[in-house]
mmCIF file of C-alpha atoms in Angstrom:
data_model
loop_
_atom_site.group_PDB
_atom_site.id
_atom_site.type_symbol
_atom_site.label_atom_id
_atom_site.label_comp_id
_atom_site.label_asym_id
_atom_site.label_seq_id
_atom_site.Cartn_x
_atom_site.Cartn_y
_atom_site.Cartn_z
ATOM 1 C CA MET A 52 -17.559 9.130 -7.955
ATOM 2 C CA LYS A 53 -14.001 10.325 -8.576
ATOM 3 C CA GLN A 54 -11.470 8.762 -10.882
ATOM 4 C CA GLY A 55 -9.738 5.878 -9.143
ATOM 5 C CA ASP A 56 -12.663 5.077 -6.896
ATOM 6 C CA ILE A 57 -13.862 1.505 -6.596
ATOM 7 C CA GLY A 58 -17.347 1.236 -8.053
ATOM 8 C CA PHE A 59 -20.220 -0.674 -6.490
ATOM 9 C CA SER A 60 -23.940 -0.420 -5.869
ATOM 10 C CA LEU A 61 -25.276 0.624 -2.463
ATOM 11 C CA ALA A 62 -28.678 1.768 -1.206
ATOM 12 C CA ASN A 63 -29.769 3.320 2.092
ATOM 13 C CA ARG A 64 -26.320 3.007 3.596
ATOM 14 C CA ALA A 65 -26.890 5.960 5.940
ATOM 15 C CA GLN A 66 -29.740 4.131 7.643
ATOM 16 C CA THR A 67 -27.927 0.811 8.016
ATOM 17 C CA VAL A 68 -24.342 1.693 8.898
ATOM 18 C CA GLU A 69 -22.813 3.685 11.704
ATOM 19 C CA TRP A 70 -19.145 4.567 12.121
ATOM 20 C CA LYS A 71 -17.437 4.136 15.448
ATOM 21 C CA SER A 72 -14.257 5.814 16.551
ATOM 22 C CA LEU A 73 -12.667 6.756 19.854
ATOM 23 C CA GLN A 74 -15.290 9.467 20.225
ATOM 24 C CA HIS A 75 -18.203 7.497 18.740
ATOM 25 C CA LEU A 76 -20.490 8.364 21.659
ATOM 26 C CA ALA A 77 -20.263 12.041 20.776
ATOM 27 C CA SER A 78 -21.044 11.763 17.077
ATOM 28 C CA GLU A 79 -21.889 9.231 14.359
ATOM 29 C CA LYS A 80 -20.028 11.122 11.654
ATOM 30 C CA TYR A 81 -16.926 9.703 10.008
ATOM 31 C CA ARG A 82 -13.835 10.057 12.156
ATOM 32 C CA LYS A 83 -10.229 9.113 11.516
ATOM 33 C CA ILE A 84 -8.119 7.573 14.249
ATOM 34 C CA TRP A 85 -4.466 8.420 13.824
ATOM 35 C CA ARG A 86 -2.152 5.990 15.534
ATOM 36 C CA PRO A 87 0.563 7.632 17.642
ATOM 37 C CA HIS A 88 3.976 7.770 16.052
ATOM 38 C CA PRO A 89 6.935 6.120 17.825
ATOM 39 C CA PRO A 90 8.070 8.211 20.814
ATOM 40 C CA ASN A 91 11.679 8.312 19.611
ATOM 41 C CA ARG A 92 10.623 9.916 16.310
ATOM 42 C CA PRO A 93 8.309 12.808 17.262
ATOM 43 C CA LEU A 94 6.737 15.090 14.724
ATOM 44 C CA GLU A 95 7.596 18.752 14.611
ATOM 45 C CA LYS A 96 5.409 21.057 16.639
ATOM 46 C CA SER A 97 4.292 23.100 13.641
ATOM 47 C CA PRO A 98 4.984 21.127 10.477
ATOM 48 C CA LYS A 99 4.660 22.807 7.119
ATOM 49 C CA PRO A 100 1.689 21.600 5.045
ATOM 50 C CA GLU A 101 3.912 20.249 2.276
ATOM 51 C CA SER A 102 5.974 18.193 4.752
ATOM 52 C CA VAL A 103 3.099 16.543 6.655
ATOM 53 C CA LYS A 104 2.869 13.580 4.279
ATOM 54 C CA LYS A 105 6.627 13.038 4.404
ATOM 55 C CA GLN A 106 6.615 13.075 8.209
ATOM 56 C CA ARG A 107 3.749 10.569 8.309
ATOM 57 C CA ASN A 108 5.780 8.307 6.061
ATOM 58 C CA LEU A 109 8.826 8.531 8.301
ATOM 59 C CA ALA A 110 6.750 7.869 11.434
ATOM 60 C CA ARG A 111 4.967 4.898 9.840
ATOM 61 C CA THR A 112 1.612 6.135 11.085
ATOM 62 C CA CYS A 113 -1.669 4.680 9.923
ATOM 63 C CA VAL A 114 -5.393 5.366 9.965
ATOM 64 C CA HIS A 115 -7.988 2.986 11.374
ATOM 65 C CA GLU A 116 -11.747 3.186 10.870
ATOM 66 C CA VAL A 117 -14.537 0.674 11.275
ATOM 67 C CA ALA A 118 -18.024 0.406 9.793
ATOM 68 C CA VAL A 119 -20.479 -1.256 12.168
ATOM 69 C CA PRO A 120 -24.064 -2.394 11.465
ATOM 70 C CA THR A 121 -26.712 -0.525 13.396
ATOM 71 C CA GLY A 122 -27.440 -2.261 16.683
ATOM 72 C CA TYR A 123 -24.299 -4.408 16.544
ATOM 73 C CA THR A 124 -22.781 -5.314 19.915
ATOM 74 C CA SER A 125 -19.357 -6.885 20.191
ATOM 75 C CA THR A 126 -18.970 -9.955 22.401
ATOM 76 C CA LYS A 127 -15.164 -9.909 22.441
ATOM 77 C CA ASP A 128 -13.205 -9.606 25.668
ATOM 78 C CA ASP A 129 -11.823 -6.074 25.750
ATOM 79 C CA SER A 130 -8.801 -7.169 27.772
ATOM 80 C CA VAL A 131 -7.747 -9.523 24.951
ATOM 81 C CA HIS A 132 -9.104 -7.932 21.787
ATOM 82 C CA GLY A 133 -9.552 -4.284 22.710
ATOM 83 C CA THR A 134 -12.572 -2.434 21.356
ATOM 84 C CA LEU A 135 -14.037 -1.967 17.893
ATOM 85 C CA SER A 136 -12.572 1.519 17.652
ATOM 86 C CA ASN A 137 -9.227 0.536 19.189
ATOM 87 C CA PRO A 138 -8.459 -3.115 18.337
ATOM 88 C CA VAL A 139 -5.484 -4.730 20.045
ATOM 89 C CA TYR A 140 -4.587 -8.361 20.578
ATOM 90 C CA ASN A 141 -2.978 -9.677 23.745
ATOM 91 C CA GLY A 142 -3.522 -13.407 23.216
ATOM 92 C CA LYS A 143 -1.518 -16.202 21.632
ATOM 93 C CA VAL A 144 -0.602 -15.324 18.071
ATOM 94 C CA ALA A 145 -1.186 -17.682 15.149
ATOM 95 C CA LYS A 146 2.052 -16.709 13.417
ATOM 96 C CA THR A 147 5.278 -14.980 14.356
ATOM 97 C CA TYR A 148 7.503 -12.935 12.075
ATOM 98 C CA PRO A 149 11.276 -12.432 12.035
ATOM 99 C CA PHE A 150 10.696 -8.665 12.041
ATOM 100 C CA ASN A 151 8.707 -6.132 14.013
ATOM 101 C CA LEU A 152 5.294 -5.456 12.535
ATOM 102 C CA ASP A 153 4.453 -1.954 11.397
ATOM 103 C CA PRO A 154 1.506 -0.220 13.101
ATOM 104 C CA PHE A 155 -0.875 -0.940 10.223
ATOM 105 C CA GLN A 156 0.084 -4.630 10.340
ATOM 106 C CA GLU A 157 -0.448 -4.817 14.101
ATOM 107 C CA ILE A 158 -3.890 -3.234 13.835
ATOM 108 C CA SER A 159 -4.837 -5.498 10.921
ATOM 109 C CA VAL A 160 -3.798 -8.581 12.890
ATOM 110 C CA ALA A 161 -5.878 -7.380 15.848
ATOM 111 C CA CYS A 162 -8.893 -6.992 13.545
ATOM 112 C CA LEU A 163 -8.373 -10.520 12.203
ATOM 113 C CA GLU A 164 -8.181 -11.938 15.722
ATOM 114 C CA ARG A 165 -11.536 -10.300 16.390
ATOM 115 C CA ASN A 166 -12.831 -12.478 13.524
ATOM 116 C CA GLU A 167 -13.912 -9.398 11.581
ATOM 117 C CA SER A 168 -13.352 -8.349 7.976
ATOM 118 C CA VAL A 169 -10.642 -5.810 7.212
ATOM 119 C CA LEU A 170 -9.551 -3.710 4.252
ATOM 120 C CA VAL A 171 -5.804 -3.035 4.211
ATOM 121 C CA SER A 172 -4.839 -0.151 1.949
ATOM 122 C CA ALA A 173 -1.120 0.509 1.540
ATOM 123 C CA HIS A 174 1.479 1.212 -1.099
ATOM 124 C CA THR A 175 3.186 -1.559 -3.033
ATOM 125 C CA SER A 176 5.783 -3.483 -0.976
ATOM 126 C CA ALA A 177 4.476 -1.991 2.277
ATOM 127 C CA GLY A 178 3.808 -5.449 3.763
ATOM 128 C CA LYS A 179 0.189 -6.302 3.000
ATOM 129 C CA THR A 180 1.142 -9.934 2.327
ATOM 130 C CA ALA A 181 2.064 -10.351 5.998
ATOM 131 C CA VAL A 182 -1.570 -9.658 6.905
ATOM 132 C CA ALA A 183 -2.776 -12.261 4.395
ATOM 133 C CA GLU A 184 -0.330 -14.832 5.765
ATOM 134 C CA TYR A 185 -1.625 -14.224 9.276
ATOM 135 C CA ALA A 186 -5.209 -14.831 8.135
ATOM 136 C CA ILE A 187 -4.083 -18.126 6.573
ATOM 137 C CA ALA A 188 -2.253 -19.093 9.760
ATOM 138 C CA MET A 189 -5.407 -18.348 11.770
ATOM 139 C CA ALA A 190 -7.467 -20.612 9.512
ATOM 140 C CA PHE A 191 -4.904 -23.406 9.910
ATOM 141 C CA ARG A 192 -4.951 -22.929 13.686
ATOM 142 C CA GLU A 193 -8.741 -23.251 13.797
ATOM 143 C CA LYS A 194 -8.731 -26.219 11.354
ATOM 144 C CA GLN A 195 -10.587 -24.134 8.775
ATOM 145 C CA ARG A 196 -10.126 -23.527 5.068
ATOM 146 C CA VAL A 197 -9.125 -20.267 3.439
ATOM 147 C CA ILE A 198 -9.231 -19.000 -0.150
ATOM 148 C CA TYR A 199 -6.680 -16.579 -1.587
ATOM 149 C CA THR A 200 -7.807 -14.867 -4.799
ATOM 150 C CA SER A 201 -5.785 -12.784 -7.240
ATOM 151 C CA PRO A 202 -6.703 -11.066 -10.519
ATOM 152 C CA LEU A 203 -4.160 -12.831 -12.755
ATOM 153 C CA LYS A 204 -3.093 -16.418 -13.401
ATOM 154 C CA ALA A 205 0.563 -15.413 -13.241
ATOM 155 C CA LEU A 206 0.027 -13.754 -9.869
ATOM 156 C CA SER A 207 -1.864 -16.822 -8.618
ATOM 157 C CA ASN A 208 1.040 -19.049 -9.648
ATOM 158 C CA GLN A 209 3.476 -16.741 -7.879
ATOM 159 C CA LYS A 210 1.413 -16.650 -4.678
ATOM 160 C CA TYR A 211 1.058 -20.434 -4.794
ATOM 161 C CA ARG A 212 4.842 -20.830 -4.852
ATOM 162 C CA GLU A 213 5.332 -18.297 -2.062
ATOM 163 C CA LEU A 214 2.630 -19.729 0.199
ATOM 164 C CA SER A 215 3.815 -23.297 -0.448
ATOM 165 C CA GLN A 216 7.148 -22.332 1.088
ATOM 166 C CA GLU A 217 5.395 -20.877 4.140
ATOM 167 C CA PHE A 218 2.577 -23.412 4.633
ATOM 168 C CA SER A 219 2.356 -27.143 4.004
ATOM 169 C CA ASP A 220 -1.207 -27.565 2.698
ATOM 170 C CA VAL A 221 -1.670 -25.201 -0.253
ATOM 171 C CA GLY A 222 -3.536 -25.815 -3.521
ATOM 172 C CA LEU A 223 -3.881 -23.961 -6.809
ATOM 173 C CA MET A 224 -6.913 -23.520 -9.056
ATOM 174 C CA THR A 225 -6.727 -21.505 -12.277
ATOM 175 C CA GLY A 226 -8.160 -21.905 -15.729
ATOM 176 C CA ASP A 227 -5.023 -23.777 -16.816
ATOM 177 C CA VAL A 228 -4.085 -26.011 -13.902
ATOM 178 C CA THR A 229 -5.504 -27.481 -10.701
ATOM 179 C CA LEU A 230 -3.194 -28.685 -7.923
ATOM 180 C CA SER A 231 -4.361 -30.140 -4.595
ATOM 181 C CA PRO A 232 -7.997 -28.955 -4.832
ATOM 182 C CA ASN A 233 -8.697 -30.378 -1.347
ATOM 183 C CA ALA A 234 -5.986 -28.310 0.342
ATOM 184 C CA SER A 235 -6.776 -26.144 3.355
ATOM 185 C CA CYS A 236 -5.519 -23.041 1.543
ATOM 186 C CA LEU A 237 -6.627 -22.611 -2.070
ATOM 187 C CA VAL A 238 -5.042 -20.011 -4.328
ATOM 188 C CA MET A 239 -7.208 -19.131 -7.314
ATOM 189 C CA THR A 240 -8.256 -16.360 -9.654
ATOM 190 C CA THR A 241 -11.338 -14.374 -8.740
ATOM 191 C CA GLU A 242 -13.187 -15.820 -11.743
ATOM 192 C CA ILE A 243 -12.722 -19.327 -10.313
ATOM 193 C CA LEU A 244 -14.224 -18.193 -6.994
ATOM 194 C CA ARG A 245 -17.207 -16.670 -8.760
ATOM 195 C CA GLY A 246 -17.732 -19.924 -10.656
ATOM 196 C CA MET A 247 -17.716 -21.841 -7.368
ATOM 197 C CA LEU A 248 -20.328 -19.442 -5.994
ATOM 198 C CA TYR A 249 -22.473 -19.867 -9.103
ATOM 199 C CA ARG A 250 -22.364 -23.662 -8.752
ATOM 200 C CA GLY A 251 -22.914 -23.645 -4.994
ATOM 201 C CA SER A 252 -19.673 -25.543 -4.395
ATOM 202 C CA GLU A 253 -19.500 -27.613 -1.210
ATOM 203 C CA VAL A 254 -15.987 -26.267 -0.620
ATOM 204 C CA LEU A 255 -17.398 -22.924 0.498
ATOM 205 C CA LYS A 256 -19.136 -24.570 3.458
ATOM 206 C CA GLU A 257 -15.703 -25.232 4.966
ATOM 207 C CA VAL A 258 -14.203 -21.813 4.184
ATOM 208 C CA ALA A 259 -13.832 -19.284 6.993
ATOM 209 C CA TRP A 260 -11.767 -16.589 5.254
ATOM 210 C CA VAL A 261 -11.488 -15.253 1.708
ATOM 211 C CA ILE A 262 -8.538 -13.013 0.866
ATOM 212 C CA PHE A 263 -9.034 -10.656 -2.078
ATOM 213 C CA ASP A 264 -5.660 -9.486 -3.349
ATOM 214 C CA GLU A 265 -5.546 -6.363 -5.532
ATOM 215 C CA ILE A 266 -9.161 -5.508 -4.692
ATOM 216 C CA HIS A 267 -8.780 -2.198 -6.550
ATOM 217 C CA TYR A 268 -9.268 -4.256 -9.738
ATOM 218 C CA MET A 269 -12.946 -3.883 -8.873
ATOM 219 C CA LYS A 270 -12.929 -0.501 -10.608
ATOM 220 C CA ASP A 271 -12.081 -2.174 -13.938
ATOM 221 C CA ARG A 272 -14.967 -1.621 -16.343
ATOM 222 C CA GLU A 273 -14.828 -5.102 -17.855
ATOM 223 C CA ARG A 274 -13.711 -7.355 -14.994
ATOM 224 C CA GLY A 275 -14.848 -5.353 -11.978
ATOM 225 C CA VAL A 276 -18.193 -7.155 -11.934
ATOM 226 C CA VAL A 277 -16.344 -10.386 -11.075
ATOM 227 C CA TRP A 278 -15.178 -8.965 -7.748
ATOM 228 C CA GLU A 279 -18.537 -7.345 -7.066
ATOM 229 C CA GLU A 280 -20.502 -10.552 -7.636
ATOM 230 C CA SER A 281 -18.003 -12.647 -5.673
ATOM 231 C CA ILE A 282 -18.347 -10.376 -2.654
ATOM 232 C CA ILE A 283 -22.131 -10.187 -2.924
ATOM 233 C CA PHE A 284 -22.646 -13.957 -3.220
ATOM 234 C CA LEU A 285 -20.266 -14.973 -0.431
ATOM 235 C CA PRO A 286 -22.065 -16.540 2.559
ATOM 236 C CA PRO A 287 -22.427 -14.084 5.467
ATOM 237 C CA ALA A 288 -20.466 -16.366 7.793
ATOM 238 C CA ILE A 289 -17.297 -15.968 5.716
ATOM 239 C CA LYS A 290 -14.994 -13.128 6.749
ATOM 240 C CA MET A 291 -12.956 -11.244 4.173
ATOM 241 C CA VAL A 292 -9.516 -9.676 3.907
ATOM 242 C CA PHE A 293 -9.121 -7.031 1.209
ATOM 243 C CA LEU A 294 -5.639 -6.032 0.085
ATOM 244 C CA SER A 295 -5.323 -2.945 -2.046
ATOM 245 C CA ALA A 296 -3.094 -0.150 -3.134
ATOM 246 C CA THR A 297 -4.117 3.233 -1.809
ATOM 247 C CA MET A 298 -7.618 4.230 -2.922
ATOM 248 C CA SER A 299 -9.734 7.278 -2.272
ATOM 249 C CA ASN A 300 -13.051 5.701 -1.226
ATOM 250 C CA ALA A 301 -11.918 2.980 1.182
ATOM 251 C CA THR A 302 -14.399 4.059 3.857
ATOM 252 C CA GLU A 303 -17.270 3.945 1.378
ATOM 253 C CA PHE A 304 -16.198 0.456 0.340
ATOM 254 C CA ALA A 305 -16.231 -0.678 3.987
ATOM 255 C CA GLU A 306 -19.753 0.708 4.333
ATOM 256 C CA TRP A 307 -20.818 -1.381 1.367
ATOM 257 C CA ILE A 308 -19.378 -4.567 2.893
ATOM 258 C CA CYS A 309 -21.089 -3.765 6.189
ATOM 259 C CA PHE A 310 -24.395 -3.183 4.396
ATOM 260 C CA LEU A 311 -24.172 -6.431 2.406
ATOM 261 C CA HIS A 312 -23.092 -8.885 5.088
ATOM 262 C CA LYS A 313 -24.286 -7.151 8.270
ATOM 263 C CA GLN A 314 -20.850 -7.472 9.853
ATOM 264 C CA PRO A 315 -18.179 -4.953 10.909
ATOM 265 C CA CYS A 316 -15.560 -4.052 8.340
ATOM 266 C CA HIS A 317 -12.347 -2.344 9.414
ATOM 267 C CA VAL A 318 -10.283 -0.012 7.244
ATOM 268 C CA VAL A 319 -6.549 0.215 7.888
ATOM 269 C CA TYR A 320 -4.694 2.734 5.750
ATOM 270 C CA THR A 321 -1.074 3.872 5.725
ATOM 271 C CA ASP A 322 0.910 6.379 3.685
ATOM 272 C CA PHE A 323 4.201 4.702 4.507
ATOM 273 C CA ARG A 324 6.191 3.708 1.415
ATOM 274 C CA PRO A 325 9.154 1.435 2.270
ATOM 275 C CA THR A 326 10.266 1.151 -1.355
ATOM 276 C CA PRO A 327 11.804 4.428 -2.592
ATOM 277 C CA LEU A 328 9.879 5.979 -5.458
ATOM 278 C CA GLN A 329 11.670 8.068 -8.055
ATOM 279 C CA HIS A 330 10.097 9.959 -10.947
ATOM 280 C CA TYR A 331 11.968 10.088 -14.245
ATOM 281 C CA VAL A 332 11.091 11.697 -17.560
ATOM 282 C CA PHE A 333 12.237 10.194 -20.857
ATOM 283 C CA PRO A 334 11.685 12.792 -23.584
ATOM 284 C CA MET A 335 10.800 11.802 -27.123
ATOM 285 C CA GLY A 336 13.881 11.528 -29.279
ATOM 286 C CA GLY A 337 16.034 9.524 -26.861
ATOM 287 C CA SER A 338 17.971 12.337 -25.163
ATOM 288 C CA GLY A 339 18.343 10.496 -21.835
ATOM 289 C CA LEU A 340 16.570 10.108 -18.480
ATOM 290 C CA TYR A 341 15.880 13.032 -16.178
ATOM 291 C CA LEU A 342 15.205 12.543 -12.456
ATOM 292 C CA VAL A 343 12.589 15.153 -11.519
ATOM 293 C CA VAL A 344 11.450 13.841 -8.087
ATOM 294 C CA ASP A 345 13.776 11.774 -5.898
ATOM 295 C CA GLU A 346 13.007 9.132 -3.264
ATOM 296 C CA ASN A 347 12.699 11.852 -0.589
ATOM 297 C CA GLU A 348 9.961 13.604 -2.583
ATOM 298 C CA GLN A 349 12.350 16.434 -3.414
ATOM 299 C CA PHE A 350 11.727 18.209 -6.707
ATOM 300 C CA LYS A 351 14.891 18.430 -8.817
ATOM 301 C CA GLU A 352 14.631 21.883 -10.309
ATOM 302 C CA ASP A 353 17.983 21.690 -12.119
ATOM 303 C CA ASN A 354 17.033 18.487 -13.922
ATOM 304 C CA PHE A 355 13.639 19.927 -14.745
ATOM 305 C CA MET A 356 15.242 22.998 -16.324
ATOM 306 C CA LYS A 357 17.533 20.731 -18.370
ATOM 307 C CA LEU A 358 14.454 18.812 -19.480
ATOM 308 C CA GLN A 359 12.786 22.060 -20.515
ATOM 309 C CA ASP A 360 15.869 23.010 -22.533
ATOM 310 C CA THR A 361 15.720 19.613 -24.240
ATOM 311 C CA PHE A 362 12.117 20.235 -25.263
ATOM 312 C CA VAL A 363 13.045 23.649 -26.654
ATOM 313 C CA LYS A 364 15.933 22.207 -28.678
ATOM 314 C CA GLN A 365 13.768 19.404 -30.025
ATOM 315 C CA LYS A 366 11.120 21.897 -31.058
ATOM 316 C CA LYS A 367 13.664 23.990 -32.909
ATOM 317 C CA GLN A 368 15.098 20.924 -34.647
ATOM 318 C CA GLY A 369 11.648 19.581 -35.473
ATOM 319 C CA VAL A 370 12.236 16.216 -33.784
ATOM 320 C CA GLY A 371 8.675 15.887 -32.589
ATOM 321 C CA SER A 372 7.161 16.710 -35.979
ATOM 322 C CA ARG A 373 9.460 14.249 -37.757
ATOM 323 C CA ILE A 374 8.435 11.448 -35.402
ATOM 324 C CA GLU A 375 4.757 12.253 -35.861
ATOM 325 C CA ASN A 376 5.192 12.298 -39.643
ATOM 326 C CA ALA A 377 6.990 8.955 -39.491
ATOM 327 C CA LYS A 378 4.108 7.475 -37.525
ATOM 328 C CA ALA A 379 1.593 8.857 -39.991
ATOM 329 C CA SER A 380 3.472 7.479 -43.001
ATOM 330 C CA GLY A 381 3.812 4.019 -41.458
ATOM 331 C CA ARG A 382 7.592 4.024 -41.090
ATOM 332 C CA ILE A 383 7.110 3.682 -37.334
ATOM 333 C CA ALA A 384 4.337 1.146 -36.812
ATOM 334 C CA LYS A 385 3.047 0.060 -33.425
ATOM 335 C CA GLY A 386 3.570 -3.650 -32.904
ATOM 336 C CA GLY A 387 5.781 -4.133 -35.987
ATOM 337 C CA THR A 388 8.914 -2.957 -37.745
ATOM 338 C CA ALA A 389 9.593 0.444 -39.215
ATOM 339 C CA SER A 390 9.628 -0.799 -42.788
ATOM 340 C CA GLY A 391 7.408 -3.810 -43.142
ATOM 341 C CA GLY A 392 4.315 -2.998 -41.087
ATOM 342 C CA SER A 393 2.874 -5.135 -38.312
ATOM 343 C CA ASP A 394 2.950 -8.936 -38.153
ATOM 344 C CA ILE A 395 -0.852 -9.110 -38.168
ATOM 345 C CA TYR A 396 -0.947 -7.162 -41.425
ATOM 346 C CA LYS A 397 1.489 -9.638 -42.981
ATOM 347 C CA ILE A 398 -0.603 -12.600 -41.833
ATOM 348 C CA VAL A 399 -3.741 -11.075 -43.354
ATOM 349 C CA LYS A 400 -1.932 -10.535 -46.672
ATOM 350 C CA VAL A 401 -0.773 -14.167 -46.742
ATOM 351 C CA CYS A 402 -4.288 -15.432 -45.968
ATOM 352 C CA ILE A 403 -5.777 -13.346 -48.781
ATOM 353 C CA LEU A 404 -3.142 -14.637 -51.206
ATOM 354 C CA LEU A 405 -3.797 -18.264 -50.249
ATOM 355 C CA PHE A 406 -7.542 -17.786 -50.607
ATOM 356 C CA SER A 407 -7.052 -16.298 -54.077
ATOM 357 C CA VAL A 408 -4.882 -19.237 -55.180
ATOM 358 C CA VAL A 409 -7.378 -21.806 -53.890
ATOM 359 C CA PHE A 410 -10.261 -19.998 -55.580
ATOM 360 C CA PHE A 411 -8.353 -19.862 -58.885
ATOM 361 C CA VAL A 412 -7.575 -23.611 -58.770
ATOM 362 C CA ILE A 413 -11.181 -24.545 -57.985
ATOM 363 C CA VAL A 414 -12.737 -22.357 -60.684
ATOM 364 C CA PHE A 415 -10.329 -22.999 -63.550
ATOM 365 C CA PHE A 416 -9.171 -26.572 -62.907
ATOM 366 C CA ILE A 417 -11.338 -28.639 -60.568
ATOM 367 C CA ILE A 418 -14.770 -27.525 -61.819
ATOM 368 C CA PRO A 419 -13.923 -28.003 -65.558
ATOM 369 C CA LEU A 420 -12.425 -31.404 -64.753
ATOM 370 C CA LEU A 421 -15.594 -32.485 -62.944
ATOM 371 C CA ILE A 422 -17.720 -31.318 -65.894
ATOM 372 C CA VAL A 423 -15.647 -33.350 -68.345
ATOM 373 C CA LEU A 424 -15.860 -36.482 -66.204
#
């Protein structure tokens, strides 16, 4: 398993899962379905290898795959929902948006309308929340309950405020506060959901969808087991929406879900990054910021050469060695000031001093006084 992969346990997946694509009758191997780019923004006929990713970003293309249990047969109307390998939705939508959905959002919505689990993998600010909101709107339309989980209390509080502005019946459950626990949409931390599963909460009997935000937290060595157990213990009737940043083993994760719950699991992935990403370098010694890669993924060679010159000058002046020596001598202390050490160290010193004073008073004053009396 490579670094950055989501970890989980899986056995005999090859015998229990088959992948379907547009050519699934020809082969059962993994296949990627690339959605066509908009006709008014065609790709070049022979793009250079280094520019392929950039062109995919500009075209807002996406990849769709689906893991299907062996022997599974869909009962959906193809004219309304499309097929497993090419999901589309032509019915009445549960929620409308004031903007045009990107291809990965359209495909994700079509998967939700098929009442099937989906993993949405996209960069930050790409629009994954729109997919989660549609799942909530679907649950409200069908008079069902939905759970939205996040890894942090602060993020749960933020999502509660955002969803409360969009929907009327939203509750919050964290380790610190509980608001409207009987609401149709419950926002909670993943640990709260696992606790409900441990207790066999009656709430889960009314839940149709569970949304796992930031599912890539599952690779965390300490807390990843919380997501793994929550997914394993969920009733098979509950469908899941997984929201994640880009990850390398999304298809393997979908196989695992398919193996556990014996239900299809779609994977929708996009490289599109709507928020410009710039790479800066801040050299040690405080000589300024250097932009080395701009928002168009262009490498700034001039700035990089200036950065190299800065490193050479610092090496000649011994800036790096002086900083390392200052750290070693304690003049630059992590979590404290340069002269007085850390706050924790000061607290420990005060506690030791107080203990010494109390011990001195007991031994030399209180005990002799008790003996005399």
